[in-house]
Short mmCIF file of C-alpha atoms and ligand atoms in Angstrom, two decimals:
data_model
loop_
_atom_site.label_atom_id
_atom_site.label_comp_id
_atom_site.label_asym_id
_atom_site.label_seq_id
_atom_site.Cartn_x
_atom_site.Cartn_y
_atom_site.Cartn_z
CA MET A 1 3.59 64.78 -28.29
CA ILE A 2 4.56 68.46 -28.53
CA PRO A 3 1.85 70.34 -26.64
CA PHE A 4 0.32 73.60 -27.86
CA SER A 5 0.79 75.98 -24.95
CA PRO A 6 1.53 74.49 -21.51
CA PRO A 7 2.19 76.91 -18.65
CA ARG A 8 5.72 77.49 -17.37
CA ILE A 9 5.66 76.01 -13.88
CA ASP A 10 9.15 75.92 -12.42
CA GLN A 11 10.57 75.73 -8.90
CA LYS A 12 10.38 79.52 -8.46
CA ILE A 13 6.61 79.50 -9.05
CA ILE A 14 6.12 76.47 -6.81
CA ASP A 15 8.17 78.07 -4.01
CA GLU A 16 6.13 81.29 -4.14
CA VAL A 17 2.84 79.39 -4.10
CA VAL A 18 4.03 77.29 -1.15
CA ALA A 19 5.19 80.44 0.66
CA THR A 20 1.72 81.91 0.15
CA LEU A 21 0.02 78.77 1.44
CA ARG A 22 2.24 78.85 4.52
CA SER A 23 1.74 82.59 5.06
CA GLY A 24 -1.72 82.13 6.53
CA TRP A 25 -3.29 84.46 3.94
CA ILE A 26 -4.56 82.78 0.74
CA THR A 27 -7.41 84.96 -0.56
CA THR A 28 -7.20 88.59 -1.75
CA GLY A 29 -4.52 90.29 0.33
CA PRO A 30 -0.99 91.68 0.25
CA ARG A 31 0.21 89.69 -2.80
CA THR A 32 -2.78 90.70 -4.92
CA LYS A 33 -2.33 94.36 -3.93
CA LEU A 34 1.39 94.18 -4.78
CA PHE A 35 0.66 92.49 -8.13
CA GLU A 36 -1.82 95.31 -8.93
CA LYS A 37 0.80 97.97 -8.14
CA ARG A 38 3.47 96.23 -10.24
CA LEU A 39 1.04 95.84 -13.14
CA ALA A 40 0.07 99.53 -12.97
CA ALA A 41 3.78 100.45 -13.14
CA TYR A 42 4.28 98.00 -16.02
CA PHE A 43 1.33 99.33 -18.04
CA GLN A 44 2.05 102.95 -16.96
CA VAL A 45 -1.57 103.53 -15.93
CA PRO A 46 -3.01 105.10 -12.75
CA ALA A 47 -4.64 101.90 -11.41
CA VAL A 48 -5.05 98.17 -12.04
CA LEU A 49 -7.67 95.87 -10.53
CA CYS A 50 -6.93 92.13 -10.44
CA LEU A 51 -9.82 89.66 -10.77
CA ASN A 52 -10.41 85.95 -11.26
CA SER A 53 -10.65 86.22 -15.08
CA ALA A 54 -10.62 88.58 -18.02
CA THR A 55 -14.24 87.66 -18.64
CA ALA A 56 -15.12 88.96 -15.17
CA GLY A 57 -13.16 92.15 -15.90
CA LEU A 58 -14.96 92.81 -19.17
CA GLU A 59 -18.37 92.23 -17.60
CA LEU A 60 -17.54 94.32 -14.53
CA MET A 61 -16.56 97.27 -16.73
CA LEU A 62 -19.67 96.97 -18.91
CA ARG A 63 -21.74 96.97 -15.69
CA TRP A 64 -19.74 99.90 -14.31
CA TYR A 65 -20.53 101.87 -17.48
CA GLY A 66 -24.21 100.99 -17.05
CA VAL A 67 -24.59 98.88 -20.21
CA LYS A 68 -28.05 97.32 -20.21
CA GLU A 69 -30.99 96.16 -22.30
CA GLY A 70 -31.49 98.37 -25.34
CA ASP A 71 -27.79 99.22 -25.60
CA GLU A 72 -25.40 98.03 -28.30
CA VAL A 73 -21.76 97.00 -27.99
CA ILE A 74 -19.55 96.77 -31.09
CA LEU A 75 -17.00 93.94 -31.24
CA PRO A 76 -15.18 91.90 -33.88
CA ALA A 77 -16.77 88.70 -35.23
CA TYR A 78 -13.30 87.18 -35.01
CA THR A 79 -12.82 86.65 -31.27
CA TYR A 80 -13.31 84.16 -28.47
CA SER A 81 -16.94 83.97 -27.35
CA ALA A 82 -16.19 85.52 -23.94
CA THR A 83 -16.11 88.95 -25.58
CA ALA A 84 -19.69 88.49 -26.79
CA ASN A 85 -21.05 86.51 -23.85
CA VAL A 86 -20.45 89.35 -21.39
CA VAL A 87 -22.51 91.68 -23.59
CA MET A 88 -25.35 89.13 -23.45
CA HIS A 89 -25.04 88.91 -19.64
CA CYS A 90 -25.76 92.64 -19.47
CA GLY A 91 -28.87 92.23 -21.63
CA ALA A 92 -27.32 94.35 -24.39
CA LYS A 93 -26.92 93.52 -28.07
CA PRO A 94 -23.54 92.41 -29.47
CA VAL A 95 -23.01 94.14 -32.83
CA PHE A 96 -20.34 92.16 -34.64
CA VAL A 97 -18.23 93.79 -37.31
CA ASP A 98 -15.66 92.38 -39.70
CA VAL A 99 -11.88 92.46 -39.23
CA GLY A 100 -8.98 93.46 -41.48
CA GLN A 101 -6.15 91.28 -42.83
CA ASP A 102 -4.33 91.68 -39.49
CA PHE A 103 -7.23 89.79 -37.76
CA ASN A 104 -8.16 92.96 -35.81
CA ILE A 105 -11.42 94.90 -35.87
CA ASP A 106 -11.65 97.18 -38.92
CA PRO A 107 -12.13 100.84 -37.83
CA GLU A 108 -14.14 101.62 -40.98
CA GLU A 109 -16.53 98.77 -40.14
CA ILE A 110 -16.84 100.20 -36.62
CA ARG A 111 -17.87 103.54 -38.11
CA LYS A 112 -20.64 101.91 -40.16
CA ALA A 113 -21.95 100.02 -37.12
CA ILE A 114 -22.20 103.01 -34.73
CA GLY A 115 -25.75 104.13 -33.98
CA PRO A 116 -27.69 105.98 -31.27
CA ARG A 117 -27.70 102.86 -29.06
CA THR A 118 -23.93 102.27 -29.20
CA LYS A 119 -22.38 102.55 -25.72
CA VAL A 120 -19.11 100.62 -25.96
CA ILE A 121 -16.60 99.38 -28.53
CA MET A 122 -14.65 96.28 -27.54
CA PRO A 123 -11.65 95.85 -29.84
CA VAL A 124 -9.66 92.60 -29.45
CA ASP A 125 -5.86 92.55 -29.81
CA PHE A 126 -5.76 89.31 -31.80
CA GLY A 127 -2.75 87.14 -31.04
CA GLY A 128 -1.14 90.05 -29.18
CA TRP A 129 -1.18 92.49 -32.09
CA PRO A 130 -2.66 95.79 -30.79
CA CYS A 131 -5.63 97.27 -32.65
CA ASP A 132 -5.31 100.70 -34.24
CA TYR A 133 -6.28 102.57 -31.05
CA ALA A 134 -5.06 105.93 -32.34
CA ARG A 135 -7.73 105.66 -35.01
CA ILE A 136 -10.43 104.14 -32.79
CA ASN A 137 -9.84 106.76 -30.05
CA ARG A 138 -10.10 109.52 -32.68
CA LEU A 139 -13.23 107.99 -34.18
CA VAL A 140 -15.23 108.04 -30.92
CA LYS A 141 -14.39 111.75 -30.51
CA GLU A 142 -15.52 112.83 -33.98
CA ASN A 143 -18.32 115.41 -33.89
CA SER A 144 -20.84 113.38 -35.89
CA ILE A 145 -20.21 110.34 -33.65
CA LEU A 146 -20.43 112.42 -30.44
CA LYS A 147 -23.81 113.77 -31.58
CA LEU A 148 -25.20 110.23 -31.89
CA PHE A 149 -24.27 109.34 -28.29
CA ASN A 150 -27.18 109.08 -25.82
CA PRO A 151 -25.81 109.01 -22.26
CA SER A 152 -28.10 107.46 -19.64
CA THR A 153 -25.88 107.06 -16.54
CA PRO A 154 -23.57 109.46 -14.65
CA GLU A 155 -20.52 107.58 -16.03
CA GLN A 156 -21.81 107.87 -19.60
CA GLN A 157 -22.53 111.57 -19.03
CA SER A 158 -19.03 112.21 -17.66
CA LEU A 159 -17.32 110.47 -20.58
CA GLY A 160 -19.78 111.96 -23.06
CA ARG A 161 -18.93 109.43 -25.73
CA ILE A 162 -18.61 105.76 -26.60
CA LEU A 163 -16.30 103.91 -24.18
CA VAL A 164 -13.37 101.99 -25.69
CA LEU A 165 -13.01 98.79 -23.65
CA SER A 166 -10.14 96.75 -25.02
CA ASP A 167 -10.15 92.97 -24.83
CA SER A 168 -6.39 92.78 -24.32
CA ALA A 169 -6.53 89.12 -23.25
CA HIS A 170 -3.58 88.36 -25.59
CA SER A 171 -1.55 91.54 -25.60
CA ILE A 172 0.34 91.98 -22.34
CA GLY A 173 3.75 93.34 -23.31
CA ALA A 174 2.75 94.54 -26.78
CA VAL A 175 4.05 98.02 -27.58
CA VAL A 176 2.90 100.87 -29.85
CA ASN A 177 5.19 103.89 -30.23
CA GLY A 178 6.92 103.01 -26.97
CA GLN A 179 3.61 102.72 -25.09
CA LYS A 180 2.52 99.39 -23.65
CA ALA A 181 -0.84 97.76 -24.29
CA GLY A 182 -2.90 98.77 -21.25
CA SER A 183 -2.27 102.48 -21.74
CA LEU A 184 -3.46 102.72 -25.35
CA THR A 185 -7.11 103.44 -24.62
CA ASP A 186 -9.74 104.05 -21.87
CA ILE A 187 -9.79 100.61 -20.26
CA SER A 188 -7.90 97.41 -21.16
CA VAL A 189 -8.64 93.97 -19.76
CA PHE A 190 -5.94 91.27 -19.65
CA SER A 191 -6.24 87.52 -19.16
CA PHE A 192 -3.95 85.35 -17.06
CA HIS A 193 -5.69 82.10 -18.05
CA ALA A 194 -3.44 79.02 -18.22
CA VAL A 195 -2.80 79.31 -21.99
CA LYS A 196 -2.02 83.02 -21.98
CA ASN A 197 1.49 84.58 -22.18
CA LEU A 198 1.50 85.48 -18.49
CA THR A 199 -0.54 83.09 -16.41
CA THR A 200 -1.84 82.85 -12.86
CA ALA A 201 -3.75 79.60 -13.70
CA GLU A 202 -6.94 81.65 -13.96
CA GLY A 203 -7.03 85.40 -13.54
CA GLY A 204 -7.40 88.77 -15.14
CA ALA A 205 -6.61 92.45 -14.72
CA VAL A 206 -8.40 95.69 -15.57
CA ALA A 207 -6.07 98.56 -16.49
CA LEU A 208 -7.82 101.88 -15.77
CA ASN A 209 -6.73 104.76 -17.97
CA LEU A 210 -9.86 106.92 -18.13
CA PRO A 211 -9.47 110.60 -19.07
CA PRO A 212 -10.48 113.52 -16.78
CA PRO A 213 -12.84 114.18 -15.06
CA PHE A 214 -12.56 110.52 -13.99
CA ASP A 215 -10.51 109.72 -10.89
CA ASN A 216 -9.07 106.30 -11.76
CA LEU A 217 -8.04 105.61 -8.16
CA ALA A 218 -11.53 106.36 -6.86
CA ILE A 219 -12.96 104.09 -9.58
CA TYR A 220 -10.49 101.38 -8.54
CA GLN A 221 -11.80 101.63 -4.94
CA ALA A 222 -15.41 101.43 -6.13
CA LEU A 223 -14.60 98.43 -8.33
CA CYS A 224 -13.00 96.60 -5.38
CA VAL A 225 -16.38 96.87 -3.65
CA LYS A 226 -18.38 96.01 -6.79
CA SER A 227 -16.26 92.92 -7.48
CA LEU A 228 -16.67 91.62 -3.89
CA HIS A 229 -20.39 91.44 -3.08
CA GLY A 230 -20.69 95.21 -2.66
CA GLN A 231 -19.07 94.72 0.72
CA ASN A 232 -17.56 97.93 2.08
CA LYS A 233 -14.60 96.09 3.67
CA ASP A 234 -12.57 93.30 2.11
CA ALA A 235 -11.58 90.13 4.01
CA LEU A 236 -8.21 91.57 5.04
CA ALA A 237 -9.73 94.78 6.44
CA LYS A 238 -12.36 92.78 8.35
CA MET A 239 -9.60 90.70 9.94
CA GLN A 240 -8.06 93.71 11.64
CA LYS A 241 -8.66 93.74 15.38
CA GLY A 242 -12.23 94.68 16.27
CA ASN A 243 -13.03 95.61 12.65
CA TRP A 244 -15.58 92.84 12.09
CA ARG A 245 -18.67 94.90 11.21
CA TYR A 246 -19.33 95.56 7.53
CA ASP A 247 -22.09 96.77 5.25
CA ILE A 248 -23.36 95.76 1.80
CA VAL A 249 -23.77 98.86 -0.33
CA GLU A 250 -24.85 97.18 -3.60
CA ALA A 251 -25.59 93.69 -4.94
CA GLY A 252 -22.01 93.20 -6.10
CA TYR A 253 -20.25 90.30 -7.78
CA LYS A 254 -17.68 87.72 -6.64
CA MET A 255 -14.73 88.22 -8.95
CA ASN A 256 -11.69 88.78 -6.71
CA MET A 257 -8.22 87.34 -7.34
CA THR A 258 -6.64 85.21 -4.61
CA ASP A 259 -3.12 85.70 -3.23
CA ILE A 260 -2.21 82.18 -4.40
CA LEU A 261 -2.83 83.29 -7.97
CA ALA A 262 -1.12 86.65 -7.44
CA ALA A 263 1.98 84.79 -6.17
CA ILE A 264 2.28 83.09 -9.58
CA GLY A 265 1.64 86.40 -11.35
CA LEU A 266 4.36 88.24 -9.39
CA VAL A 267 6.98 85.69 -10.46
CA GLU A 268 5.73 85.71 -14.05
CA LEU A 269 5.68 89.51 -14.29
CA GLU A 270 9.18 89.93 -12.89
CA ARG A 271 10.73 87.88 -15.70
CA TYR A 272 8.21 88.70 -18.40
CA ASP A 273 9.99 91.32 -20.54
CA THR A 274 13.52 90.06 -19.92
CA ASP A 275 12.88 86.35 -20.37
CA THR A 276 9.37 85.24 -21.41
CA LEU A 277 8.90 87.70 -24.27
CA VAL A 278 12.48 87.27 -25.45
CA ARG A 279 11.99 83.52 -25.88
CA ARG A 280 8.54 83.85 -27.48
CA LYS A 281 9.98 86.30 -29.98
CA GLN A 282 12.86 83.92 -30.78
CA ILE A 283 10.46 81.05 -31.44
CA CYS A 284 8.37 83.24 -33.76
CA ALA A 285 11.55 84.28 -35.59
CA LEU A 286 12.51 80.61 -36.09
CA TYR A 287 9.07 79.83 -37.54
CA ALA A 288 9.14 82.93 -39.76
CA PHE A 289 12.65 82.16 -41.03
CA ALA A 290 11.75 78.58 -41.93
CA LEU A 291 8.45 79.48 -43.61
CA LYS A 292 9.19 82.75 -45.38
CA GLU A 293 10.29 81.02 -48.62
CA LYS A 294 7.21 78.79 -48.73
CA SER A 295 4.86 80.04 -51.42
CA TRP A 296 1.87 78.62 -49.50
CA ALA A 297 2.60 80.37 -46.19
CA ILE A 298 1.03 83.65 -45.11
CA LEU A 299 2.97 84.75 -42.04
CA PRO A 300 1.37 86.66 -39.15
CA LEU A 301 2.17 90.31 -38.58
CA LEU A 302 4.39 90.51 -35.48
CA SER A 303 6.23 93.80 -35.77
CA SER A 304 6.22 97.01 -37.79
CA ALA A 305 7.95 100.39 -37.61
CA ASP A 306 5.92 101.47 -34.56
CA THR A 307 4.24 98.31 -33.21
CA GLU A 308 5.43 95.09 -31.65
CA SER A 309 3.28 92.09 -30.81
CA SER A 310 3.28 90.26 -27.49
CA TYR A 311 3.89 87.10 -29.55
CA HIS A 312 0.89 85.33 -28.07
CA LEU A 313 0.01 83.37 -31.22
CA PHE A 314 1.83 82.37 -34.34
CA ALA A 315 -1.29 82.51 -36.51
CA LEU A 316 -0.11 80.99 -39.76
CA ARG A 317 -2.36 80.92 -42.81
CA ILE A 318 -2.14 78.53 -45.75
CA LYS A 319 -2.82 80.29 -49.03
CA GLY A 320 -5.90 79.30 -50.96
CA ILE A 321 -7.14 76.36 -48.88
CA GLN A 322 -10.69 75.64 -47.74
CA GLU A 323 -11.80 74.75 -44.24
CA GLU A 324 -11.90 70.97 -44.91
CA GLN A 325 -8.34 71.05 -46.27
CA ARG A 326 -7.20 73.03 -43.25
CA ASP A 327 -8.76 70.44 -40.96
CA ARG A 328 -7.08 67.58 -42.90
CA ILE A 329 -3.70 69.33 -42.65
CA MET A 330 -4.22 69.76 -38.91
CA GLN A 331 -5.02 66.06 -38.55
CA LYS A 332 -1.80 65.18 -40.43
CA ILE A 333 0.16 67.44 -38.06
CA PHE A 334 -1.45 65.82 -35.01
CA ASP A 335 -0.60 62.41 -36.52
CA GLN A 336 3.07 63.46 -36.29
CA ASP A 337 2.65 64.15 -32.57
CA VAL A 338 2.49 67.94 -32.81
CA SER A 339 -0.42 69.92 -31.35
CA VAL A 340 -1.85 72.79 -33.33
CA ASN A 341 -4.95 74.93 -32.90
CA VAL A 342 -7.34 77.31 -34.65
CA HIS A 343 -7.88 80.85 -33.37
CA PHE A 344 -10.75 81.28 -33.38
CA ILE A 345 -13.95 79.70 -34.54
CA PRO A 346 -15.70 83.05 -35.18
CA VAL A 347 -18.51 83.84 -32.73
CA PRO A 348 -21.26 84.04 -35.42
CA MET A 349 -20.48 80.37 -36.28
CA MET A 350 -21.37 79.22 -32.75
CA SER A 351 -24.79 77.52 -32.31
CA PHE A 352 -26.01 79.98 -29.72
CA TYR A 353 -25.19 83.04 -31.83
CA LYS A 354 -26.50 81.41 -35.02
CA GLY A 355 -29.71 80.85 -33.06
CA LEU A 356 -29.89 84.59 -32.43
CA GLY A 357 -29.78 85.16 -36.18
CA TYR A 358 -26.13 86.08 -36.73
CA ARG A 359 -24.64 84.80 -40.02
CA ILE A 360 -20.93 84.30 -40.75
CA SER A 361 -21.59 85.30 -44.39
CA ASP A 362 -21.97 88.88 -43.09
CA TYR A 363 -18.28 88.83 -42.09
CA PRO A 364 -16.41 87.73 -45.23
CA VAL A 365 -12.90 88.70 -44.10
CA THR A 366 -13.37 86.89 -40.77
CA LEU A 367 -14.48 83.76 -42.65
CA SER A 368 -11.60 83.96 -45.14
CA LEU A 369 -9.04 84.22 -42.32
CA TYR A 370 -10.63 81.46 -40.26
CA GLU A 371 -10.79 78.96 -43.16
CA ASN A 372 -7.03 78.72 -43.61
CA GLU A 373 -5.66 79.61 -40.17
CA ILE A 374 -3.48 77.23 -38.12
CA SER A 375 -1.83 78.34 -34.86
CA LEU A 376 1.55 76.71 -34.18
CA PRO A 377 2.79 75.72 -30.70
CA LEU A 378 4.26 78.71 -28.89
CA PHE A 379 5.39 78.59 -25.27
CA TYR A 380 8.43 79.43 -23.18
CA ASP A 381 9.74 75.88 -22.74
CA LEU A 382 9.50 74.96 -26.44
CA THR A 383 13.06 74.04 -27.49
CA ASP A 384 14.72 74.82 -30.82
CA ASP A 385 14.68 71.08 -31.61
CA GLN A 386 10.95 70.97 -30.98
CA VAL A 387 10.47 74.04 -33.19
CA ASN A 388 12.22 72.14 -35.98
CA THR A 389 9.97 69.13 -35.37
CA VAL A 390 6.91 71.38 -35.65
CA ILE A 391 8.17 72.89 -38.90
CA ARG A 392 8.90 69.45 -40.40
CA ALA A 393 5.46 68.14 -39.42
CA LEU A 394 3.78 71.25 -40.84
CA VAL A 395 5.68 71.21 -44.13
CA ASN A 396 5.02 67.46 -44.58
CA ALA A 397 1.34 67.91 -43.87
CA VAL A 398 0.82 70.95 -46.08
CA GLU A 399 2.91 69.72 -49.01
CA SER A 400 1.19 66.32 -49.04
CA GLU A 401 -2.19 68.07 -49.17
CA LEU A 402 -1.55 70.76 -51.79
C1 PLP B 501 -8.79 84.02 -23.14
C2 PLP B 501 -9.62 85.07 -23.73
C3 PLP B 501 -10.63 85.73 -23.01
C4 PLP B 501 -11.07 85.26 -21.66
O1 PLP B 501 -10.11 85.27 -20.70
P1 PLP B 501 -10.44 84.59 -19.29
O2 PLP B 501 -9.35 85.10 -18.39
O3 PLP B 501 -10.36 83.11 -19.52
O4 PLP B 501 -11.77 85.03 -18.87
C5 PLP B 501 -11.28 86.79 -23.58
N1 PLP B 501 -11.00 87.19 -24.82
C6 PLP B 501 -10.07 86.57 -25.58
C7 PLP B 501 -9.80 87.09 -26.95
C8 PLP B 501 -9.38 85.49 -25.07
O5 PLP B 501 -8.49 84.84 -25.83
#
């Protein structure tokens, strides 16, 4: 069976994890701090905070911005439910909008959805393709949009506008005009979950890139406290000789990354651009080359004059098919021992969100993309032979169905 997206666990990763276990320090400590510094250099942002998931990062930043009951957060209908769930945790209202043909949130739909309660926009870089941040960043600074904004916390007053909080779970390594995802807007949150391009088993990172008057380093310090019980000293600081006494300055969360996870991340990051991304791009090129002559194939957008994907997903679409046909094709692919996937079942189709009154019929582009989408296996260790097996299985399945 060809799997969909197993992690790359080689001897180098195992050695670093073992070294961490033997070091005597396994929770947040020197490796996590080093991983944060390396990520900040990689993203070219003033500060990065590592946490135990992207979900935690998104919620932490909504809380930091003071998002609460009565507020609205705009996000695409076409995303993983984590993006919406964190808005619910804060007691705010998720306002879903439709996406464009590139699977990303449509800036014109954002404009229509903005109202006096809007506090945050959460674009999602679907499959590693960055959203149009130039346009979204401009939109939130337009006079008519600024006038609608009702700040109710010091952070909201300082920014004076809607916060752009990117769900960059897929897009580490993506580039727009020479700038990496992470530095394209106010705050970007990355995921290091096991299926993501760069994994730490579970984990996430918040890239802080807020404009003046914000001091990103001071915010980083405050977020370290907020993400660890509101404790004014972390475990490492408390361990220093005689430094046992601490205080709790707020009812904080428990979201910190451990050094065991950071050890994996440090190895992954070091070889990410020079090795991981190179191979992922090659695999996508093999798929694209084999499928470009197929009249039924709609290939995903992976590069343009100014933008390059992180090649997280190869989100293929089959022209003109309905959901049931898509599911039958997927079954036929599985029957040939190849794993495929669908990204994503749109959030308004989930029972919980349907129960709140959301309807997928309000997001026609999202539905039309979802109905005929099939994600192909894409991971570092996938061999050229396996790529050919995937293509054969796919072509067999589709051409027997059409
Ligand atoms: C994976 C994913 C998340 C959640 O990441 P975790 O690190 O598992 O919390 C959020 N948004 C999207 C779009 C994702 O794919």
